[in-house]
């Protein structure tokens, strides 16, 4: 009888109330996991901001605009001069972004292979694009496009050129 009592005592004292301990351990695990995920997201956003800041600055946007979800992609579509309807489609079908990255690479004077690099390895190719020697060749956001010359301005310039050429001809006739 002593052996059975000792076995029962060992089993209850060694494991204690296992239901309460398992719930406590699970709660601690989930709290640690959520803290890890939150820290990873914040660090990821900070690293993304640092890596893409230069691309947005070259395109005429503010650097912080690269951090705001969805708006950062919208800004890239505007820089690449791609139809905004594709941006809406890319929200539901992200593979559409590959076309935008091809066009963005073209705007920076790069070839389509670089666009593939932007799509698949963005964390490597974006900083090269933003902080490298590549120049943005599109219309810079926030700057007004050069105004087209009006017909009156063009006509007055043409008249001034005709007047100068006629003056040169009259001067050359007087010297002879």
mmCIF file of C-alpha atoms in Angstrom:
data_model
loop_
_atom_site.group_PDB
_atom_site.id
_atom_site.type_symbol
_atom_site.label_atom_id
_atom_site.label_comp_id
_atom_site.label_asym_id
_atom_site.label_seq_id
_atom_site.Cartn_x
_atom_site.Cartn_y
_atom_site.Cartn_z
ATOM 1 C CA UNK A 1 0.000 0.000 0.000
ATOM 2 C CA UNK A 2 2.839 2.386 0.623
ATOM 3 C CA UNK A 3 4.099 1.927 -2.896
ATOM 4 C CA UNK A 4 0.756 2.905 -4.393
ATOM 5 C CA UNK A 5 0.472 5.960 -2.136
ATOM 6 C CA UNK A 6 3.995 7.066 -3.004
ATOM 7 C CA UNK A 7 3.294 6.718 -6.741
ATOM 8 C CA UNK A 8 0.101 8.758 -6.456
ATOM 9 C CA UNK A 9 1.847 11.446 -4.410
ATOM 10 C CA UNK A 10 4.720 11.634 -6.930
ATOM 11 C CA UNK A 11 2.388 12.011 -9.873
ATOM 12 C CA UNK A 12 0.370 14.831 -8.341
ATOM 13 C CA UNK A 13 3.307 16.765 -6.921
ATOM 14 C CA UNK A 14 5.623 16.407 -9.926
ATOM 15 C CA UNK A 15 3.115 17.743 -12.432
ATOM 16 C CA UNK A 16 0.941 19.827 -10.160
ATOM 17 C CA UNK A 17 -2.247 21.153 -11.692
ATOM 18 C CA UNK A 18 -1.222 20.729 -15.335
ATOM 19 C CA UNK A 19 -4.244 22.547 -16.826
ATOM 20 C CA UNK A 20 -3.375 25.859 -15.142
ATOM 21 C CA UNK A 21 0.316 25.595 -15.965
ATOM 22 C CA UNK A 22 -0.341 24.877 -19.643
ATOM 23 C CA UNK A 23 -2.622 27.922 -19.932
ATOM 24 C CA UNK A 24 -0.043 30.123 -18.232
ATOM 25 C CA UNK A 25 2.734 28.889 -20.490
ATOM 26 C CA UNK A 26 0.557 29.360 -23.549
ATOM 27 C CA UNK A 27 -0.271 32.912 -22.481
ATOM 28 C CA UNK A 28 3.406 33.727 -21.952
ATOM 29 C CA UNK A 29 4.278 32.216 -25.318
ATOM 30 C CA UNK A 30 1.589 34.210 -27.144
ATOM 31 C CA UNK A 31 2.620 37.432 -25.389
ATOM 32 C CA UNK A 32 6.234 36.873 -26.391
ATOM 33 C CA UNK A 33 5.242 35.983 -29.939
ATOM 34 C CA UNK A 34 3.097 39.095 -30.345
ATOM 35 C CA UNK A 35 5.910 41.281 -28.976
ATOM 36 C CA UNK A 36 8.321 39.659 -31.443
ATOM 37 C CA UNK A 37 5.934 40.224 -34.361
ATOM 38 C CA UNK A 38 5.304 43.847 -33.386
ATOM 39 C CA UNK A 39 9.027 44.535 -33.070
ATOM 40 C CA UNK A 40 9.683 42.843 -36.431
ATOM 41 C CA UNK A 41 7.029 44.932 -38.174
ATOM 42 C CA UNK A 42 8.357 48.203 -36.748
ATOM 43 C CA UNK A 43 11.945 47.302 -37.640
ATOM 44 C CA UNK A 44 10.833 46.219 -41.110
ATOM 45 C CA UNK A 45 9.101 49.556 -41.689
ATOM 46 C CA UNK A 46 12.158 51.483 -40.511
ATOM 47 C CA UNK A 47 14.488 49.454 -42.719
ATOM 48 C CA UNK A 48 12.114 49.808 -45.687
ATOM 49 C CA UNK A 49 11.962 53.560 -45.121
ATOM 50 C CA UNK A 50 15.751 53.816 -45.068
ATOM 51 C CA UNK A 51 16.162 51.678 -48.179
ATOM 52 C CA UNK A 52 13.558 53.407 -50.356
ATOM 53 C CA UNK A 53 13.945 57.008 -49.156
ATOM 54 C CA UNK A 54 16.271 57.898 -52.040
ATOM 55 C CA UNK A 55 13.938 56.552 -54.744
ATOM 56 C CA UNK A 56 11.056 58.685 -53.499
ATOM 57 C CA UNK A 57 13.288 61.762 -53.176
ATOM 58 C CA UNK A 58 14.539 61.357 -56.746
ATOM 59 C CA UNK A 59 10.931 61.056 -57.933
ATOM 60 C CA UNK A 60 9.981 64.311 -56.184
ATOM 61 C CA UNK A 61 8.112 62.752 -53.262
ATOM 62 C CA UNK A 62 8.876 63.051 -49.580
ATOM 63 C CA UNK A 63 10.784 60.134 -48.086
ATOM 64 C CA UNK A 64 8.126 59.319 -45.486
ATOM 65 C CA UNK A 65 5.667 58.601 -48.301
ATOM 66 C CA UNK A 66 7.532 55.350 -48.857
ATOM 67 C CA UNK A 67 6.403 54.071 -45.459
ATOM 68 C CA UNK A 68 2.634 54.499 -45.719
ATOM 69 C CA UNK A 69 1.077 51.215 -46.864
ATOM 70 C CA UNK A 70 -0.698 51.317 -50.253
ATOM 71 C CA UNK A 71 0.217 54.998 -50.694
ATOM 72 C CA UNK A 72 3.865 54.058 -51.204
ATOM 73 C CA UNK A 73 2.872 51.749 -54.049
ATOM 74 C CA UNK A 74 0.606 54.461 -55.461
ATOM 75 C CA UNK A 75 3.579 56.851 -55.526
ATOM 76 C CA UNK A 76 5.688 54.253 -57.351
ATOM 77 C CA UNK A 77 2.922 53.848 -59.951
ATOM 78 C CA UNK A 78 2.848 57.626 -60.427
ATOM 79 C CA UNK A 79 6.645 57.741 -60.784
ATOM 80 C CA UNK A 80 6.569 54.910 -63.312
ATOM 81 C CA UNK A 81 3.763 56.705 -65.194
ATOM 82 C CA UNK A 82 1.611 53.563 -65.173
ATOM 83 C CA UNK A 83 -2.178 53.629 -65.336
ATOM 84 C CA UNK A 84 -3.651 53.950 -61.850
ATOM 85 C CA UNK A 85 -6.267 51.300 -62.702
ATOM 86 C CA UNK A 86 -3.395 48.793 -62.605
ATOM 87 C CA UNK A 87 -2.620 50.020 -59.095
ATOM 88 C CA UNK A 88 -6.137 49.098 -57.986
ATOM 89 C CA UNK A 89 -5.782 45.693 -59.629
ATOM 90 C CA UNK A 90 -2.391 45.199 -57.950
ATOM 91 C CA UNK A 91 -4.027 45.463 -54.533
ATOM 92 C CA UNK A 92 -5.846 42.214 -55.237
ATOM 93 C CA UNK A 93 -3.326 40.676 -57.648
ATOM 94 C CA UNK A 94 0.231 41.705 -56.615
ATOM 95 C CA UNK A 95 1.879 40.037 -59.611
ATOM 96 C CA UNK A 96 0.702 43.052 -61.653
ATOM 97 C CA UNK A 97 3.442 45.046 -59.884
ATOM 98 C CA UNK A 98 6.020 43.452 -62.165
ATOM 99 C CA UNK A 99 4.888 45.710 -65.019
ATOM 100 C CA UNK A 100 5.210 48.768 -62.774
ATOM 101 C CA UNK A 101 8.750 47.757 -61.795
ATOM 102 C CA UNK A 102 9.694 47.357 -65.485
ATOM 103 C CA UNK A 103 8.430 50.869 -66.173
ATOM 104 C CA UNK A 104 10.111 52.267 -63.048
ATOM 105 C CA UNK A 105 13.415 50.773 -64.159
ATOM 106 C CA UNK A 106 12.965 52.468 -67.558
ATOM 107 C CA UNK A 107 12.315 55.823 -65.849
ATOM 108 C CA UNK A 108 15.677 55.482 -64.112
ATOM 109 C CA UNK A 109 17.441 54.479 -67.338
ATOM 110 C CA UNK A 110 17.776 50.799 -66.444
ATOM 111 C CA UNK A 111 16.919 47.732 -68.523
ATOM 112 C CA UNK A 112 13.984 45.327 -67.935
ATOM 113 C CA UNK A 113 16.237 42.818 -66.156
ATOM 114 C CA UNK A 114 16.711 45.456 -63.460
ATOM 115 C CA UNK A 115 12.908 45.631 -63.236
ATOM 116 C CA UNK A 116 12.874 41.899 -62.448
ATOM 117 C CA UNK A 117 15.419 42.571 -59.720
ATOM 118 C CA UNK A 118 13.184 45.285 -58.308
ATOM 119 C CA UNK A 119 10.258 42.866 -58.242
ATOM 120 C CA UNK A 120 11.992 39.860 -56.708
ATOM 121 C CA UNK A 121 14.796 41.440 -54.639
ATOM 122 C CA UNK A 122 13.448 44.877 -53.897
ATOM 123 C CA UNK A 123 15.432 45.237 -50.668
ATOM 124 C CA UNK A 124 18.670 45.057 -52.694
ATOM 125 C CA UNK A 125 17.768 46.870 -55.919
ATOM 126 C CA UNK A 126 15.767 49.791 -54.422
ATOM 127 C CA UNK A 127 18.698 51.239 -52.449
ATOM 128 C CA UNK A 128 20.947 50.865 -55.488
ATOM 129 C CA UNK A 129 18.376 52.803 -57.500
ATOM 130 C CA UNK A 130 17.788 55.411 -54.803
ATOM 131 C CA UNK A 131 21.323 56.040 -53.618
ATOM 132 C CA UNK A 132 23.246 55.110 -56.753
ATOM 133 C CA UNK A 133 24.096 57.235 -59.762
ATOM 134 C CA UNK A 134 20.818 56.525 -61.586
ATOM 135 C CA UNK A 135 18.918 59.682 -62.500
ATOM 136 C CA UNK A 136 15.147 59.835 -62.576
ATOM 137 C CA UNK A 137 14.133 60.703 -66.153
ATOM 138 C CA UNK A 138 10.409 61.133 -65.648
ATOM 139 C CA UNK A 139 8.346 64.097 -64.599
ATOM 140 C CA UNK A 140 9.263 64.942 -61.017
ATOM 141 C CA UNK A 141 6.274 65.172 -58.676
ATOM 142 C CA UNK A 142 5.641 68.568 -57.137
ATOM 143 C CA UNK A 143 7.306 70.477 -59.962
ATOM 144 C CA UNK A 144 5.250 72.156 -62.622
ATOM 145 C CA UNK A 145 5.875 70.967 -66.130
ATOM 146 C CA UNK A 146 7.455 73.599 -68.361
ATOM 147 C CA UNK A 147 4.728 75.710 -69.888
ATOM 148 C CA UNK A 148 4.227 75.300 -73.596
ATOM 149 C CA UNK A 149 4.953 78.377 -75.641
ATOM 150 C CA UNK A 150 1.861 80.144 -76.792
ATOM 151 C CA UNK A 151 1.383 80.906 -80.431
ATOM 152 C CA UNK A 152 1.809 84.631 -79.824
ATOM 153 C CA UNK A 153 5.184 84.048 -78.179
ATOM 154 C CA UNK A 154 6.294 81.760 -80.997
ATOM 155 C CA UNK A 155 5.080 84.239 -83.607
ATOM 156 C CA UNK A 156 6.898 87.133 -81.942
ATOM 157 C CA UNK A 157 10.129 85.087 -81.809
ATOM 158 C CA UNK A 158 9.777 84.263 -85.512
ATOM 159 C CA UNK A 159 9.182 87.925 -86.366
ATOM 160 C CA UNK A 160 12.238 88.940 -84.341
ATOM 161 C CA UNK A 161 14.394 86.387 -86.204
ATOM 162 C CA UNK A 162 13.109 87.641 -89.578
ATOM 163 C CA UNK A 163 13.810 91.223 -88.541
ATOM 164 C CA UNK A 164 17.394 90.324 -87.491
ATOM 165 C CA UNK A 165 18.062 88.494 -90.736
ATOM 166 C CA UNK A 166 16.720 91.420 -92.775
ATOM 167 C CA UNK A 167 18.915 93.828 -90.799
ATOM 168 C CA UNK A 168 21.972 91.659 -91.526
ATOM 169 C CA UNK A 169 21.132 91.625 -95.215
ATOM 170 C CA UNK A 170 20.751 95.418 -95.304
ATOM 171 C CA UNK A 171 24.047 95.851 -93.423
ATOM 172 C CA UNK A 172 25.840 93.559 -95.858
ATOM 173 C CA UNK A 173 24.426 95.527 -98.846
ATOM 174 C CA UNK A 174 25.569 98.839 -97.308
ATOM 175 C CA UNK A 175 29.132 97.591 -96.813
ATOM 176 C CA UNK A 176 29.418 96.579 -100.502
#
